[in-house]
PDB file of C-alpha atoms in Angstrom:
ATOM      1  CA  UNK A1236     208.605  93.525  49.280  1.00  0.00           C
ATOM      2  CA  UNK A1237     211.284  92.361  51.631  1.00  0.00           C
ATOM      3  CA  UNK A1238     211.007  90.673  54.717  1.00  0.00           C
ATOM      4  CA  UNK A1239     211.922  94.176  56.450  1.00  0.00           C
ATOM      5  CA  UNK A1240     209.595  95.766  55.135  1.00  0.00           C
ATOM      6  CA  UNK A1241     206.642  93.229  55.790  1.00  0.00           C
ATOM      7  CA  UNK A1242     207.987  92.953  59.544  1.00  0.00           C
ATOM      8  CA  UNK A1243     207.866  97.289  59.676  1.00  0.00           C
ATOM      9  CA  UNK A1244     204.384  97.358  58.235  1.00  0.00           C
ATOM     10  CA  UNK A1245     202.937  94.480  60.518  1.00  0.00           C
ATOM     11  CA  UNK A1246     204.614  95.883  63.746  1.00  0.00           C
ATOM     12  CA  UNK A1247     203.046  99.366  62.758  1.00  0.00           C
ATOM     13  CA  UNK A1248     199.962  97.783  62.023  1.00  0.00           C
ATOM     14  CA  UNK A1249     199.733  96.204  65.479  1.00  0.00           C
ATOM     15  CA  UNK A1250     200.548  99.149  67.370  1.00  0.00           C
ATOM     16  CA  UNK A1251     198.084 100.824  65.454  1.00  0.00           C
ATOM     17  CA  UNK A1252     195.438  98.366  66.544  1.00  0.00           C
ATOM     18  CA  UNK A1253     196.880  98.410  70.217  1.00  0.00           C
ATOM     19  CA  UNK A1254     196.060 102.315  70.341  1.00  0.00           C
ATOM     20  CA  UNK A1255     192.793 102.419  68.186  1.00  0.00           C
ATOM     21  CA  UNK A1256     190.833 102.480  71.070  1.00  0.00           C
ATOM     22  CA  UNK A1257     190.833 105.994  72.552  1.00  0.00           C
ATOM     23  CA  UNK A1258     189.571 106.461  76.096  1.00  0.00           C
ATOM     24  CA  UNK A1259     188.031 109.613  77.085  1.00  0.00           C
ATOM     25  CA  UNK A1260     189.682 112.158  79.698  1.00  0.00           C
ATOM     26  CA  UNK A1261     187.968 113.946  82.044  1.00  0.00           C
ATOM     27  CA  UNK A1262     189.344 116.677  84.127  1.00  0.00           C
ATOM     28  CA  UNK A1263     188.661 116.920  87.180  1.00  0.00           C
ATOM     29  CA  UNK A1264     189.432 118.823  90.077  1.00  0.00           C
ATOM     30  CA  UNK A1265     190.157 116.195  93.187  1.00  0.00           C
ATOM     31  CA  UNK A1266     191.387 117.658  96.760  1.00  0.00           C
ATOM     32  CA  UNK A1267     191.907 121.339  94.697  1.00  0.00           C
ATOM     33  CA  UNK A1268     194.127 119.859  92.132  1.00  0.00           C
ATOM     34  CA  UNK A1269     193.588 119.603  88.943  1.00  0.00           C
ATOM     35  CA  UNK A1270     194.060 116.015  87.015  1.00  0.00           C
ATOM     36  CA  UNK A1271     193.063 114.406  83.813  1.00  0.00           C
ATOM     37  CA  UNK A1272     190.900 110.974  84.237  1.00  0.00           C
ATOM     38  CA  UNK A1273     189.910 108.397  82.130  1.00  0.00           C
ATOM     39  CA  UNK A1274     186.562 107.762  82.014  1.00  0.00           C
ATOM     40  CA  UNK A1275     185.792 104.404  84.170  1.00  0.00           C
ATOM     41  CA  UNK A1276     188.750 105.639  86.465  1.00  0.00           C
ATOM     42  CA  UNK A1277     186.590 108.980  86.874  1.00  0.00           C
ATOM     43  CA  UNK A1278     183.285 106.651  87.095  1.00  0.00           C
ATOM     44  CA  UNK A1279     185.321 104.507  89.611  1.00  0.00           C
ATOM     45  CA  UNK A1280     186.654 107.351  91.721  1.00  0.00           C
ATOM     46  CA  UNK A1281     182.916 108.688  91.626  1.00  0.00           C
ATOM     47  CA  UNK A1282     181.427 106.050  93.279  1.00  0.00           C
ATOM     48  CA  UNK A1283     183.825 105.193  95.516  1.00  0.00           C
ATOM     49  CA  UNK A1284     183.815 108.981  97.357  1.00  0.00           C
ATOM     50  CA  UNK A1285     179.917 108.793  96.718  1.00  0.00           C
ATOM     51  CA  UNK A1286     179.886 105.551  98.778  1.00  0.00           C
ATOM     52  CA  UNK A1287     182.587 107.227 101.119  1.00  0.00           C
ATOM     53  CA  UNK A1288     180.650 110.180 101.455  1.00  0.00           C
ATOM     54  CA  UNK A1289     177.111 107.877 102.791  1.00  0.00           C
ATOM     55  CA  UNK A1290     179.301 106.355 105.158  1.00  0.00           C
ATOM     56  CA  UNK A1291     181.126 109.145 107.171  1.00  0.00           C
ATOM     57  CA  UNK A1292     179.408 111.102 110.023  1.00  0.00           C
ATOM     58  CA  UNK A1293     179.549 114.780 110.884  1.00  0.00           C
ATOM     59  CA  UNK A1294     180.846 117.019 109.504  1.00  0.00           C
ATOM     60  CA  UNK A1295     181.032 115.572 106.053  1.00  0.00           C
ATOM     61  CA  UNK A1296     181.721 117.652 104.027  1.00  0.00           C
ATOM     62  CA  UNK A1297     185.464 118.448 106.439  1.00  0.00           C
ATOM     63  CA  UNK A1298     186.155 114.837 106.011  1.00  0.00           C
ATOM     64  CA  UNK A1299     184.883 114.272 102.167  1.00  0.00           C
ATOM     65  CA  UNK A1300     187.883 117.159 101.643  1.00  0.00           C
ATOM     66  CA  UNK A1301     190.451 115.791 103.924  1.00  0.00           C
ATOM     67  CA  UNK A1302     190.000 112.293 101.909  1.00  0.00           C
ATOM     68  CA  UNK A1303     190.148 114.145  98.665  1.00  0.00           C
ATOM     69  CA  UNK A1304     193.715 115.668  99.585  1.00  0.00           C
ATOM     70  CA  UNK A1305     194.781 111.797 100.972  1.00  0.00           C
ATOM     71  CA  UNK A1306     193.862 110.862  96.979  1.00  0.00           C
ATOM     72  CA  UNK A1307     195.216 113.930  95.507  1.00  0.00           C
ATOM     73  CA  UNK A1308     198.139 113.300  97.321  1.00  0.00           C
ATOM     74  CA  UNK A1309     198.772 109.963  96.352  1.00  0.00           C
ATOM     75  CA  UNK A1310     197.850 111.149  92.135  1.00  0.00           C
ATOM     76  CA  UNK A1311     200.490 113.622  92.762  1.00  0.00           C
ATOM     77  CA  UNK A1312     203.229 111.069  94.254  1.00  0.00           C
ATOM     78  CA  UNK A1313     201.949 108.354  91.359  1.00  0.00           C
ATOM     79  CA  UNK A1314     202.232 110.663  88.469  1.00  0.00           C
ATOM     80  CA  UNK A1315     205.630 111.640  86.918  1.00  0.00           C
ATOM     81  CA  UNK A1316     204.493 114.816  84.971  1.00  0.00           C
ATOM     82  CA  UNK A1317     201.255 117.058  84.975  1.00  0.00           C
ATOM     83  CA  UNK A1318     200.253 115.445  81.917  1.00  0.00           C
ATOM     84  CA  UNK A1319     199.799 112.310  82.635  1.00  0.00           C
ATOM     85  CA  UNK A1320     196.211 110.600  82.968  1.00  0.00           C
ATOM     86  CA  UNK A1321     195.105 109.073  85.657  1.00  0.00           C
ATOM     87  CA  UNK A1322     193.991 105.366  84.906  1.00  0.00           C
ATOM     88  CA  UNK A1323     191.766 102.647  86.586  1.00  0.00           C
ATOM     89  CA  UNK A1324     194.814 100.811  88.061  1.00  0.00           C
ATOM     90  CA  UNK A1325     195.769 103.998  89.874  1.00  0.00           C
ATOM     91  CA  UNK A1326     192.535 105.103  91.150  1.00  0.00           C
ATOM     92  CA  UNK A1327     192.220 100.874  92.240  1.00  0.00           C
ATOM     93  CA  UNK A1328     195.496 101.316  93.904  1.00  0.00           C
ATOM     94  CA  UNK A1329     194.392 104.463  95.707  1.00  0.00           C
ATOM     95  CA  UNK A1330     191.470 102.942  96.704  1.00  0.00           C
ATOM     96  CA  UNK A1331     193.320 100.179  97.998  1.00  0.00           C
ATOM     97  CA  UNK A1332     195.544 102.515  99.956  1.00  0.00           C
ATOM     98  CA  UNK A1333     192.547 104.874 101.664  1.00  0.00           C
ATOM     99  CA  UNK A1334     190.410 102.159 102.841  1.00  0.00           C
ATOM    100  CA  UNK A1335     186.629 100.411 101.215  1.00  0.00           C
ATOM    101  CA  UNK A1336     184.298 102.385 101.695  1.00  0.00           C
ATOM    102  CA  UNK A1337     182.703  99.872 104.349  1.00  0.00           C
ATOM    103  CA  UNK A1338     185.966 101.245 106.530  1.00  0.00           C
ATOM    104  CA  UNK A1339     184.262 104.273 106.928  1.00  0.00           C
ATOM    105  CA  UNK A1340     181.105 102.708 108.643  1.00  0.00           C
ATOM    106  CA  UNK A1341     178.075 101.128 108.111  1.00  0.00           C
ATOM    107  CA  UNK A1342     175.834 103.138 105.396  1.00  0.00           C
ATOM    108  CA  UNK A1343     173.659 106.160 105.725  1.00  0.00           C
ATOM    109  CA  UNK A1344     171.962 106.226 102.716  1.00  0.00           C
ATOM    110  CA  UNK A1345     168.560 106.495 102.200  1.00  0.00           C
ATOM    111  CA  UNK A1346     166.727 103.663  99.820  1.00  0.00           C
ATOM    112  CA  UNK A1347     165.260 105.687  96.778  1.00  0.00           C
ATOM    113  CA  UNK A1348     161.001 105.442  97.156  1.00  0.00           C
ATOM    114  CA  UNK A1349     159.524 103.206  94.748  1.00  0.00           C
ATOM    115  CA  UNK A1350     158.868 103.533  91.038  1.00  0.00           C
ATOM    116  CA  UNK A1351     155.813 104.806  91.290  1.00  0.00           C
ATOM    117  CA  UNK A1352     156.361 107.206  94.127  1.00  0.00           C
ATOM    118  CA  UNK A1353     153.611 105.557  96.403  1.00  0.00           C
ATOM    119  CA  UNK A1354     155.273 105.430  99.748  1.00  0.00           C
ATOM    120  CA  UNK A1355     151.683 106.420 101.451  1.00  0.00           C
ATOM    121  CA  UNK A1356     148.309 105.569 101.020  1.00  0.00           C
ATOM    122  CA  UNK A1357     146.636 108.348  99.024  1.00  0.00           C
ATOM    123  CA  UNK A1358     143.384 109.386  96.885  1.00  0.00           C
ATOM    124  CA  UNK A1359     144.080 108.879  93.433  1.00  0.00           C
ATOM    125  CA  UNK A1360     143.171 111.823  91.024  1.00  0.00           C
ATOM    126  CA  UNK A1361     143.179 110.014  87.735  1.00  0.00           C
ATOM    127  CA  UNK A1362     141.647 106.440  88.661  1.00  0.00           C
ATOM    128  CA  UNK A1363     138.943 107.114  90.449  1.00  0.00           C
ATOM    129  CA  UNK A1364     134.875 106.620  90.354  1.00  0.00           C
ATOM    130  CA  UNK A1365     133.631 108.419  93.033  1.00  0.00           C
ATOM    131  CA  UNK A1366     136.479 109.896  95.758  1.00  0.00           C
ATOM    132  CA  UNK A1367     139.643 108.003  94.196  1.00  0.00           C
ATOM    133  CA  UNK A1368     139.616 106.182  97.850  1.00  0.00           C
ATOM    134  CA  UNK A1369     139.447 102.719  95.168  1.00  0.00           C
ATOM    135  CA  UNK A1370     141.924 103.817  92.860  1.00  0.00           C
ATOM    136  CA  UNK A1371     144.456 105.265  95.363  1.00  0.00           C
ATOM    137  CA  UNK A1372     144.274 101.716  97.592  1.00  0.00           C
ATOM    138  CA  UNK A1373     145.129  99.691  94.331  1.00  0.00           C
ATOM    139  CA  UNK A1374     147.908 102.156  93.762  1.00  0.00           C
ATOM    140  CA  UNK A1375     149.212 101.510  97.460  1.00  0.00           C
ATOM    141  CA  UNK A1376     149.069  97.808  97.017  1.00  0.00           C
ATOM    142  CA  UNK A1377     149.822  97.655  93.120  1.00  0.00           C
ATOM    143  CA  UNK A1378     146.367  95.756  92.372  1.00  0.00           C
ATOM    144  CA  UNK A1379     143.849  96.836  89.710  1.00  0.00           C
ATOM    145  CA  UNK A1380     140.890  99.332  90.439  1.00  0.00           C
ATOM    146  CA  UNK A1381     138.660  97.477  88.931  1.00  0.00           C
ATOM    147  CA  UNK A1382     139.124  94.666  91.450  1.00  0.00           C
ATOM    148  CA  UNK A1383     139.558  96.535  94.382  1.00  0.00           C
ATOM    149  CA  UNK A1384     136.221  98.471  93.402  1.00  0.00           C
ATOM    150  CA  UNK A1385     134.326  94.995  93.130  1.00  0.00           C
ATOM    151  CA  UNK A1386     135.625  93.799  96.951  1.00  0.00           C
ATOM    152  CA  UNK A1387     134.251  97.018  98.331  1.00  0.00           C
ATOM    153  CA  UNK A1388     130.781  96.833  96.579  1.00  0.00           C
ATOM    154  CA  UNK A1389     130.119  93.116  97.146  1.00  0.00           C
ATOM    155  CA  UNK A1390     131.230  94.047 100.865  1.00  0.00           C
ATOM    156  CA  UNK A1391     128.847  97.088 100.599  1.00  0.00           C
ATOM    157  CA  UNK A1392     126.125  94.713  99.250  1.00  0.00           C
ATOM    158  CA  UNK A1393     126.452  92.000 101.598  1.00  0.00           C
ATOM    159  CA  UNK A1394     127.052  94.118 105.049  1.00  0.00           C
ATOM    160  CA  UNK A1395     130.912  93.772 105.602  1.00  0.00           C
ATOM    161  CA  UNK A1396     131.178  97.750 105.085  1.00  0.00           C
ATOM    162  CA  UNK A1397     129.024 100.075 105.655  1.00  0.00           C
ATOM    163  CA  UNK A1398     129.100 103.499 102.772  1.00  0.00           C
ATOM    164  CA  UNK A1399     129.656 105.522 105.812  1.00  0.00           C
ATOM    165  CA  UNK A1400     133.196 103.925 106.071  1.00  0.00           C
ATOM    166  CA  UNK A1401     134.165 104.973 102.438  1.00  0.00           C
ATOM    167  CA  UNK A1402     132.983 108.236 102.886  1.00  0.00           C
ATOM    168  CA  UNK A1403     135.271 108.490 106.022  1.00  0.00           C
ATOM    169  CA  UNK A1404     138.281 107.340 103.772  1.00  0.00           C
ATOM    170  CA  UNK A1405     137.399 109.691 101.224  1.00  0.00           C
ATOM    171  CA  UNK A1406     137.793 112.551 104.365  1.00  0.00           C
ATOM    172  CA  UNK A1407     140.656 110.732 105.734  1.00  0.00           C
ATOM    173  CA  UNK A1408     142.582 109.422 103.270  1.00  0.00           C
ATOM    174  CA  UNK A1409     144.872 112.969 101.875  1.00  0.00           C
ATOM    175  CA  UNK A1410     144.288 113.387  97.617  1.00  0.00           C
ATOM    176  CA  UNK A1411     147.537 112.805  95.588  1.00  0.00           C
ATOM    177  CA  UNK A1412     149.812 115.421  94.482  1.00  0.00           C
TER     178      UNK A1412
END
């Protein structure tokens, strides 16, 4: 082989491992238009209008589209044909050029209610002895039944609670759904 040759076949071979890596496109329609995203630049662009969109008041969804044309716009100035893809570094530089998200205000969104989905004290259906009024306040304050059940009897036993209380919890306290 000559030295030609050997420089050809290693400058092929390291363009081939440049490029191995293909990203996946995504097309997406932003602002109306149509354009063709790689994935963590969709991702990106995602979160950032999702953040956008918990921040900005009424009406949100006329403002959500006028921001959309602002970054359509700027995809349309940035790219040189319709084929292009839109990367990361554009959608950073977009972002860049609209604002943070923090621009648009403080946050409106809502935290998510806890694994579980206790967010109120409730009867449980499947741990319970009597009324679930045990099993649903371990539940509420993530404790076992079984210990919660042995606070109420010894305070049954030794007068701190009366069995008329329970059974007003039981009426009180709404069964889970």
């Amino acid at each position: 082989m000559h030295s030609t040759e050997i420089s050809i076949i290693f400058a092929v071979e390291i363009n081939y491992k440049q490029y191995k890596a293909m990203k996946e496109t995504i097309s997406a329609n932003v602002g109306g238009r149509a354009f063709t995203l790689d994935r963590d630049a969709y991702d990106r662009l995602n979160d950032y209008l999702t953040d956008v969109r918990n921040r900005v008041n009424d009406p949100v969804d006329e403002v959500m589209a006028d921001i959309e044309c602002g970054i359509a716009d700027i995809f349309s100035q940035t790219l040189s044909s319709t084929g292009m893809v839109v990367t990361l570094q554009m959608v950073e530089a977009t972002i860049t050029r609209m604002g943070k998200p923090e621009d648009f205000g403080p946050s409106r969104a809502t935290t998510p209610p806890p694994a579980d989905g206790y967010t109120q004290l409730r009867r449980s259906r499947t741990d319970r002895s009597i009324g679930g009024v045990c099993g649903g306040i371990a539940k509420y304050f993530k404790l076992d039944s079984s210990l919660v059940r042995l606070i109420v009897l010894l305070f049954i036993i030794f007068g701190g609670l009366s069995l008329w209380i329970y059974i007003i919890l039981w009426l009180i306290i709404p069964e889970e759904e």
